CSV table of C-alpha atoms and ligand atoms in Angstrom, one decimal:
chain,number,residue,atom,x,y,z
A,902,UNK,CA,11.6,29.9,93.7
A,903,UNK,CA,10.4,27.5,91.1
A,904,UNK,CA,11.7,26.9,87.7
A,905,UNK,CA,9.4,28.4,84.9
A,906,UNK,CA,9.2,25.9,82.0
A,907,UNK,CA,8.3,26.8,78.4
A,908,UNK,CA,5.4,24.7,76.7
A,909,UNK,CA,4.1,25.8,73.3
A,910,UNK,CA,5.0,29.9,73.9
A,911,UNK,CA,3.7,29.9,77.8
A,912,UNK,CA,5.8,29.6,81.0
A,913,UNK,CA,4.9,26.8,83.7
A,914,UNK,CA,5.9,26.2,87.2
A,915,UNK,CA,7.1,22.9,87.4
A,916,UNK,CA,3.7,21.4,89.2
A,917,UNK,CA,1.6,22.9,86.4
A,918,UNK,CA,4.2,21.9,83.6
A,919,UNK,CA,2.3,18.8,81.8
A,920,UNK,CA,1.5,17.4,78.7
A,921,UNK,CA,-1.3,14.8,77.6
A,922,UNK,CA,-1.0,10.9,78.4
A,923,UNK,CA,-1.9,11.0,74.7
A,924,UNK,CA,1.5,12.4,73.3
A,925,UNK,CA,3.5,9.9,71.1
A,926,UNK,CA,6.4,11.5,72.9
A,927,UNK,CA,5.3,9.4,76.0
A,928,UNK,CA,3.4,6.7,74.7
A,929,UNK,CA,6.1,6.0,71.6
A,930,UNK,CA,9.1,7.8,72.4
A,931,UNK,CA,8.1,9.2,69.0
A,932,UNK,CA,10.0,12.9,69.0
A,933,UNK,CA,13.8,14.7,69.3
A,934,UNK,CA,15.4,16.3,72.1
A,935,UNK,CA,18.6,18.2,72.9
A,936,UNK,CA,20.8,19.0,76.1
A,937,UNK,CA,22.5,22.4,75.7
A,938,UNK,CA,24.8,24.2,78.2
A,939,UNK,CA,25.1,27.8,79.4
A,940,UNK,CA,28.1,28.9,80.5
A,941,UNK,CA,28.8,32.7,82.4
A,942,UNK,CA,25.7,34.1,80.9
A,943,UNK,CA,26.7,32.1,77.3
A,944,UNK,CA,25.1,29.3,75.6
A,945,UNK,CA,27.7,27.1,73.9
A,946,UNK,CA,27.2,26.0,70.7
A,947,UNK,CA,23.8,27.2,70.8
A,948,UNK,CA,23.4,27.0,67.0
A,949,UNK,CA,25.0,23.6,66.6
A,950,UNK,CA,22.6,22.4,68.9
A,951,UNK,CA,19.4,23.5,67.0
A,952,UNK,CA,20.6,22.6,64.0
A,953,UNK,CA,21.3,18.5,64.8
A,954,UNK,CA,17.5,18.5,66.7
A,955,UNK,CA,16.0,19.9,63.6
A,956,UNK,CA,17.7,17.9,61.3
A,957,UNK,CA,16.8,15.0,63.5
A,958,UNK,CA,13.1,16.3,62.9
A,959,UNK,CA,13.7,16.2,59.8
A,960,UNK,CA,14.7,12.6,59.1
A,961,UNK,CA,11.3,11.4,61.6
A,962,UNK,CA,8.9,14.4,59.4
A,963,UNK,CA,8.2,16.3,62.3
A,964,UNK,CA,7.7,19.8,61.6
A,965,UNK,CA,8.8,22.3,64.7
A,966,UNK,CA,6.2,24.7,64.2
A,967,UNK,CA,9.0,27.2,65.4
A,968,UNK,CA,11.8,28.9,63.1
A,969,UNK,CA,14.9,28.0,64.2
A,970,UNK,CA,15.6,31.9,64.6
A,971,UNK,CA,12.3,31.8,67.5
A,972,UNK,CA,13.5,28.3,68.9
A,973,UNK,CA,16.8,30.4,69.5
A,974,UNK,CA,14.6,33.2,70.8
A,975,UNK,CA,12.9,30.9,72.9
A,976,UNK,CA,15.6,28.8,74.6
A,977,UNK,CA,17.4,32.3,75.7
A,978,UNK,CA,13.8,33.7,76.9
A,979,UNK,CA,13.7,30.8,78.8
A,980,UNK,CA,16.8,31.4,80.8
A,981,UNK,CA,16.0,35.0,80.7
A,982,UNK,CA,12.6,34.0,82.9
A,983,UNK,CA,15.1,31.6,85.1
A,984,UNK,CA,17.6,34.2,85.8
A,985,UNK,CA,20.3,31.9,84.7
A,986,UNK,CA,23.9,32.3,83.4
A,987,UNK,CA,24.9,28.7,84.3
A,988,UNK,CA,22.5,26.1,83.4
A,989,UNK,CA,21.5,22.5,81.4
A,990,UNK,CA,18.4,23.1,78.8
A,991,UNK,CA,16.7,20.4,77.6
A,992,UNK,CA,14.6,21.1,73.9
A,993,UNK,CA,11.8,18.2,73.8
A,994,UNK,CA,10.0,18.0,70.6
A,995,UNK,CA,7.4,15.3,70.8
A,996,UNK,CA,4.9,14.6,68.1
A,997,UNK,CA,2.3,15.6,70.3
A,998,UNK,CA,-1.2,14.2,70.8
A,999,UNK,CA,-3.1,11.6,69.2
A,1000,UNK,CA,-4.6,8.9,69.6
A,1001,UNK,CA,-3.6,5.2,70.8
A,1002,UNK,CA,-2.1,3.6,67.5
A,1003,UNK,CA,1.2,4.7,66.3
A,1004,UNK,CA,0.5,6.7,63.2
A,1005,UNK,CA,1.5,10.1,63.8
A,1006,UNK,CA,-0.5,11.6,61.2
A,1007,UNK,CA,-3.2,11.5,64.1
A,1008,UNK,CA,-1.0,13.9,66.0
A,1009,UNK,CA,-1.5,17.5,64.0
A,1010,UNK,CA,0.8,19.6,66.3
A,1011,UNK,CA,3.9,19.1,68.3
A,1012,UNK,CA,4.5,19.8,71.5
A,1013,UNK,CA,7.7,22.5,72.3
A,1014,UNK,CA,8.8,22.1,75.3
A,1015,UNK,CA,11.8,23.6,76.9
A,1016,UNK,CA,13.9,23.2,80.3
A,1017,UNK,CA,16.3,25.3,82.1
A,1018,UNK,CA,17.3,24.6,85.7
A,1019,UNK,CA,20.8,24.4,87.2
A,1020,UNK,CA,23.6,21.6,86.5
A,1021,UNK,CA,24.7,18.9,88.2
A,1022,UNK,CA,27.9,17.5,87.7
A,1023,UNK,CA,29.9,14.7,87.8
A,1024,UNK,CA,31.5,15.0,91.4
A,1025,UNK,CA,34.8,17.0,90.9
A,1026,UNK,CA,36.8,14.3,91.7
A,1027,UNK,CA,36.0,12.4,88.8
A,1028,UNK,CA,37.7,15.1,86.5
A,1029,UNK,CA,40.9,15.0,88.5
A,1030,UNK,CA,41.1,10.9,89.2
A,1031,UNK,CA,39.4,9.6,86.2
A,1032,UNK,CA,36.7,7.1,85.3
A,1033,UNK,CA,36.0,3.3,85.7
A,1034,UNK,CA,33.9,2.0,82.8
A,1035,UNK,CA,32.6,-0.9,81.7
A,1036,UNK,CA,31.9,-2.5,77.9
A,1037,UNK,CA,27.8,-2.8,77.9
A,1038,UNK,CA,26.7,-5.6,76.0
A,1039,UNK,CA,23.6,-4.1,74.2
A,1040,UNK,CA,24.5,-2.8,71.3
A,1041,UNK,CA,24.4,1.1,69.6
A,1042,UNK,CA,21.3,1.6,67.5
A,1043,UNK,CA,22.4,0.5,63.8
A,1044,UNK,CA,22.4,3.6,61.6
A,1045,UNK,CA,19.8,1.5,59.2
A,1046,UNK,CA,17.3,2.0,62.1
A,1047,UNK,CA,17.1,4.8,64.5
A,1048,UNK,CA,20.3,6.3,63.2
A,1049,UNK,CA,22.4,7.3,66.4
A,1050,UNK,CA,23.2,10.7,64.3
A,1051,UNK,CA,19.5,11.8,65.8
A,1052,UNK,CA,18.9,12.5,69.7
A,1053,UNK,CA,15.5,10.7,69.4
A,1054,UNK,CA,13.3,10.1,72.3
A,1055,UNK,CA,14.4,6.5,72.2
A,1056,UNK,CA,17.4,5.7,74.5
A,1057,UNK,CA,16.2,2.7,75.1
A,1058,UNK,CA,19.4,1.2,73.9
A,1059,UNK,CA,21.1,3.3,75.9
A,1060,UNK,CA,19.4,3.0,78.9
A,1061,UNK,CA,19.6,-0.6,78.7
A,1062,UNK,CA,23.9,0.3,78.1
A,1063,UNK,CA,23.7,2.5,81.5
A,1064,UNK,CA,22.1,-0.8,83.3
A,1065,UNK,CA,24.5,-2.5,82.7
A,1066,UNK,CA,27.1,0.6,84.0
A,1067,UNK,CA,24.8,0.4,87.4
A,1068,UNK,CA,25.0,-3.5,87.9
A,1069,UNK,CA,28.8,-3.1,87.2
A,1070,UNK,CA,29.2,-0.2,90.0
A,1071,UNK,CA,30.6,2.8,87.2
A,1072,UNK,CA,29.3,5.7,86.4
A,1073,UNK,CA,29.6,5.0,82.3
A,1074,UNK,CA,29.2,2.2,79.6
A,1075,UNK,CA,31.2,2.1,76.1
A,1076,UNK,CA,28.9,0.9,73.7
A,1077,UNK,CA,30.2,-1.1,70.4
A,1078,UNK,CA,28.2,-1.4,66.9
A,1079,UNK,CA,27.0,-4.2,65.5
A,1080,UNK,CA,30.5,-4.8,63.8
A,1081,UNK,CA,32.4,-4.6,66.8
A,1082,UNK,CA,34.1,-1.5,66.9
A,1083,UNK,CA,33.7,0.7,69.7
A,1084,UNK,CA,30.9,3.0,69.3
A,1085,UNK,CA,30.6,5.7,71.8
A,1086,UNK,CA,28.8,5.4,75.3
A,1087,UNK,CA,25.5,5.7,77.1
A,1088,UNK,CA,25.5,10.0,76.7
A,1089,UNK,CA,28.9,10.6,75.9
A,1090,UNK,CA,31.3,10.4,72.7
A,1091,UNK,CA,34.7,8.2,73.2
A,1092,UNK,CA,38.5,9.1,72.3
A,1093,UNK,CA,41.6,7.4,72.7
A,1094,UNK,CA,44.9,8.6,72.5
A,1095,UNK,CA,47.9,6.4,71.1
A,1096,UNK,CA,51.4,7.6,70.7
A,1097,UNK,CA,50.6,11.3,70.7
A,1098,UNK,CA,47.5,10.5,68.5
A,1099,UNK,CA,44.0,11.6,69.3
A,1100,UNK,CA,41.3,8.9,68.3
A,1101,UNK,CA,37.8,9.3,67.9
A,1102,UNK,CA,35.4,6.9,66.1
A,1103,UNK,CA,33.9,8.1,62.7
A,1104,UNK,CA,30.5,9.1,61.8
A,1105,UNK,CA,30.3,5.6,60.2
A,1106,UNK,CA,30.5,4.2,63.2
A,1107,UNK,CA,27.1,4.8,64.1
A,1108,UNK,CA,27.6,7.5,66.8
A,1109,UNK,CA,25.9,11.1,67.9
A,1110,UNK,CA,28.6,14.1,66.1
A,1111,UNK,CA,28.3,15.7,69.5
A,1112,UNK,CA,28.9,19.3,69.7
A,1113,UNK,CA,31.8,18.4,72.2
A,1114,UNK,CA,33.3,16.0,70.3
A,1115,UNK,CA,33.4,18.6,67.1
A,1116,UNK,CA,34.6,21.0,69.7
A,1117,UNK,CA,37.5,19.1,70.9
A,1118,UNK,CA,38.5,18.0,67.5
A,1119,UNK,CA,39.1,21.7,67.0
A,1120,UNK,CA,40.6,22.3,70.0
A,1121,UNK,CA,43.5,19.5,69.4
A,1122,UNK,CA,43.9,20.1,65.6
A,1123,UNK,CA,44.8,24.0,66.9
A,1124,UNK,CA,46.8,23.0,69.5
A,1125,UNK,CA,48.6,20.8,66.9
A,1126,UNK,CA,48.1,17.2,68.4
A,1127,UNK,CA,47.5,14.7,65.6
A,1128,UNK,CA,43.8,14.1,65.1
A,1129,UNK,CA,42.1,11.3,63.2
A,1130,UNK,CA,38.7,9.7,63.0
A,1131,UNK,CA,39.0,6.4,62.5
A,1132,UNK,CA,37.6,3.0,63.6
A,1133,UNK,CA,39.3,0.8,67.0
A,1134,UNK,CA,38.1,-2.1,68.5
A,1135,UNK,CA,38.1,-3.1,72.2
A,1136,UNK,CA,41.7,-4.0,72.2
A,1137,UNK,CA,42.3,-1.0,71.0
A,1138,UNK,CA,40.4,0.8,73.5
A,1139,UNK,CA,42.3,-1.5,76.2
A,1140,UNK,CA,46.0,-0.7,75.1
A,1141,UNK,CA,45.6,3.3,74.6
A,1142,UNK,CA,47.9,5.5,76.3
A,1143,UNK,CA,44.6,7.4,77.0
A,1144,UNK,CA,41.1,7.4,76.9
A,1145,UNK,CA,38.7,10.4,77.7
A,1146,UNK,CA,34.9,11.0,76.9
A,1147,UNK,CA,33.0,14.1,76.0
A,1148,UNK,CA,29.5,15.7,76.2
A,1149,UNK,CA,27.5,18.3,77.4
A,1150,UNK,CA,27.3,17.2,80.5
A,1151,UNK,CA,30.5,15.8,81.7
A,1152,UNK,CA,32.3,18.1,79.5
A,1153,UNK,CA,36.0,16.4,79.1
A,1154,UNK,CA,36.1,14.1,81.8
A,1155,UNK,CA,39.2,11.3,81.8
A,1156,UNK,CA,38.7,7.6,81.6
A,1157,UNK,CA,41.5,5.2,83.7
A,1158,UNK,CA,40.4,1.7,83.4
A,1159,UNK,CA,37.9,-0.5,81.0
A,1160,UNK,CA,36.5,-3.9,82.0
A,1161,UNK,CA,39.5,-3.9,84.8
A,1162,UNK,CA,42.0,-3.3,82.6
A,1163,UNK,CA,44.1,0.0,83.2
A,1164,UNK,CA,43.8,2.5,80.4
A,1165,UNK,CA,47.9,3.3,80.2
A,1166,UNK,CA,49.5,3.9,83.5
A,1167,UNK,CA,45.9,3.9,85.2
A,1168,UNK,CA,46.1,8.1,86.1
A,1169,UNK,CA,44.9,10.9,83.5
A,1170,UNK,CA,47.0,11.5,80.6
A,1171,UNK,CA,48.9,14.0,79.5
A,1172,UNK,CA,47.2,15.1,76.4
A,1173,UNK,CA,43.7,14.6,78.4
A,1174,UNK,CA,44.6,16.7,81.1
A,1175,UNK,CA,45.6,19.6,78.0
A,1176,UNK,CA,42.3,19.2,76.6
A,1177,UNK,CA,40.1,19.5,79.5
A,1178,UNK,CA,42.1,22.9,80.3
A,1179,UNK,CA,41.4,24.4,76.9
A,1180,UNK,CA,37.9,23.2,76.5
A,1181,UNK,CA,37.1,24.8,79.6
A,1182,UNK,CA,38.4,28.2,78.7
A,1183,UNK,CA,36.6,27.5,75.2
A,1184,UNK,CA,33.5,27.6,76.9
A,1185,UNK,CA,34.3,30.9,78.8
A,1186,UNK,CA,34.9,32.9,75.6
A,1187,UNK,CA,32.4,31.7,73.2
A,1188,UNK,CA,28.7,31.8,73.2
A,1189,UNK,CA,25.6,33.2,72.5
A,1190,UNK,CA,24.8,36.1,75.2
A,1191,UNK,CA,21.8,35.5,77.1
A,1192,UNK,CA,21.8,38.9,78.4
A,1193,UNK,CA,23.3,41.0,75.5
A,1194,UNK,CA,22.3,44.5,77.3
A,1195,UNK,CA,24.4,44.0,80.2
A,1196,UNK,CA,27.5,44.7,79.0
B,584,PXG,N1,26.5,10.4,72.5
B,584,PXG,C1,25.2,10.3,72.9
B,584,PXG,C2,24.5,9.0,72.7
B,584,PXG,C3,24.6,11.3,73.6
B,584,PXG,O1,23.3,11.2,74.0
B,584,PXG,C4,26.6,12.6,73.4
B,584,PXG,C5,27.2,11.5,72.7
B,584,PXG,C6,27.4,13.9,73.5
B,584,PXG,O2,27.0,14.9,72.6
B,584,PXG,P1,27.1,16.4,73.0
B,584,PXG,O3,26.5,17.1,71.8
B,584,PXG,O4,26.4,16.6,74.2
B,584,PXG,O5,28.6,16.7,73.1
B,584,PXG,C7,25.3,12.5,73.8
B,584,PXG,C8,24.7,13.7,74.5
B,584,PXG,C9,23.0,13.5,80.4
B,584,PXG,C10,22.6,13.4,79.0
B,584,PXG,O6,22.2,14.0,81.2
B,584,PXG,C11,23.5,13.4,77.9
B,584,PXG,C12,23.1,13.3,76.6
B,584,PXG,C13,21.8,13.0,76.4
B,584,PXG,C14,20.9,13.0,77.4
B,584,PXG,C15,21.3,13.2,78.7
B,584,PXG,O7,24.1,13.1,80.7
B,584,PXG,N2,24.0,13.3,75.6
């Protein structure tokens, strides 16, 4: 059966799902997206999520044309029409159509546009052996700019980062600022652990807050590790005891070596393989119900 996509209110199958050649989404990468995850018939985090795309909106003035209450409304009717309980959604919000120059006061309504379909994963083994990544040379969007704080349609950075991952043969770049600390990578945030301390770069860093990261922060702050958010640089990164990512996608997935050198003994952590248990029981328990009448 084909997926049903939601454009503007109606469902499409996936051959009829289209939107104009004209929409500064395509021809600018002017617009905000997010990547959400269901879990068991629960979507994580669901308000979290719609809150960072429409402050993103916000900061590029482009008005959803949706309350966040209906966005809610629509992302769960959308898995409702799927018949999902496990799934990735993706939220597009372009500028919509106008015409070829860039002002997007030409484009009077934005185009909604939402995507449900099943997950795939990093291969399992990943999460029990770790990662090999690599340090990217391009650079994190400076916060001046395109502030990383916004999933904007422009990865272009980022894709240029995740090149640089596929010339090297791994699955993930770290990216660094302009300053030289170690942002975050391609789709991913970045922590460290050092002596029983777990490290993530600051806001100020010029990152995405991901919703995992926030989530993880809780997680190890309850479970009583030491938490801190706080700058590191690439030596840092290379001499941690341990070095893990998160994001919707990949979850809590384990990092063992960076530009050949051997995050700690070269295995997992400790601490990492803690936090990869409790986030995925988190993710079990909480969530909004996509099918509050069936229980
Ligand atoms: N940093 C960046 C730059 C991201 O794009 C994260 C961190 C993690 O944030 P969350 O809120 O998801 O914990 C992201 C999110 C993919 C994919 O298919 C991932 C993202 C964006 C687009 C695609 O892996 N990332």
């Amino acid at each position: 059966m084909s997926i049903k996509i939601y454009i503007n209110g109606e469902f499409f199958s996936k051959e009829d799902a289209k939107v104009s050649v004209f929409d500064h989404g395509f021809l600018y990468g002017d617009g905000v997206f997010e990547g959400i995850r269901a879990y068991n018939g629960k979507v994580f985090r669901l308000e979290e999520h719609i809150d960072r795309l429409y402050d993103g909106a916000k900061t590029i003035m482009l008005n959803i044309t949706l309350s966040k209450e209906e966005m809610q409304e629509a992302i769960l009717e959308t898995l409702r029409k799927n018949n999902l309980k496990d799934a990735y959604i993706r939220v597009v919000v372009s500028r919509g159509e106008g015409d070829l120059g860039l002002n997007p006061l030409k484009c009077p309504k934005p185009n909604i546009i939402i995507i449900a379909d099943k997950i795939s994963l990093y291969p399992q083994e990943m999460y029990e052996n770790g990662l090999r990544v690599i340090t990217a040379a391009t650079r994190r969007n400076v916060p001046e700019g395109v502030n990383p704080q916004m999933k904007s349609l422009n990865y272009l950075n980022n894709i240029l980062a995740k090149i640089e991952a596929n010339q090297a043969g791994v699955p993930e770049a770290v990216m660094l600022n302009v300053d030289n600390f170690v942002a975050e990578c391609t789709g991913d945030n970045i922590f460290i652990v050092k002596k029983g301390k777990v490290i993530t770069p600051p806001v100020h860093s010029g990152i995405l807050i991901g919703v995992t990261r926030n989530a993880v922060l809780e997680l190890a702050e309850k479970m009583g590790m030491p938490v801190s958010e706080e700058t590191f640089t690439r030596h840092q990164l290379f001499t941690a005891d341990e070095c893990f990512l998160t994001g919707t996608a990949a979850e809590v997935i384990p990092v063992i070596e960076v530009d050949g050198r051997k995050i700690g003994d070269g295995k997992p952590g400790e601490i990492t393989r803690k936090l990869i248990k409790a986030f995925r029981e988190m993710v079990k328990e909480e969530g909004v119900e996509i099918y509050p009448d069936d229980n």
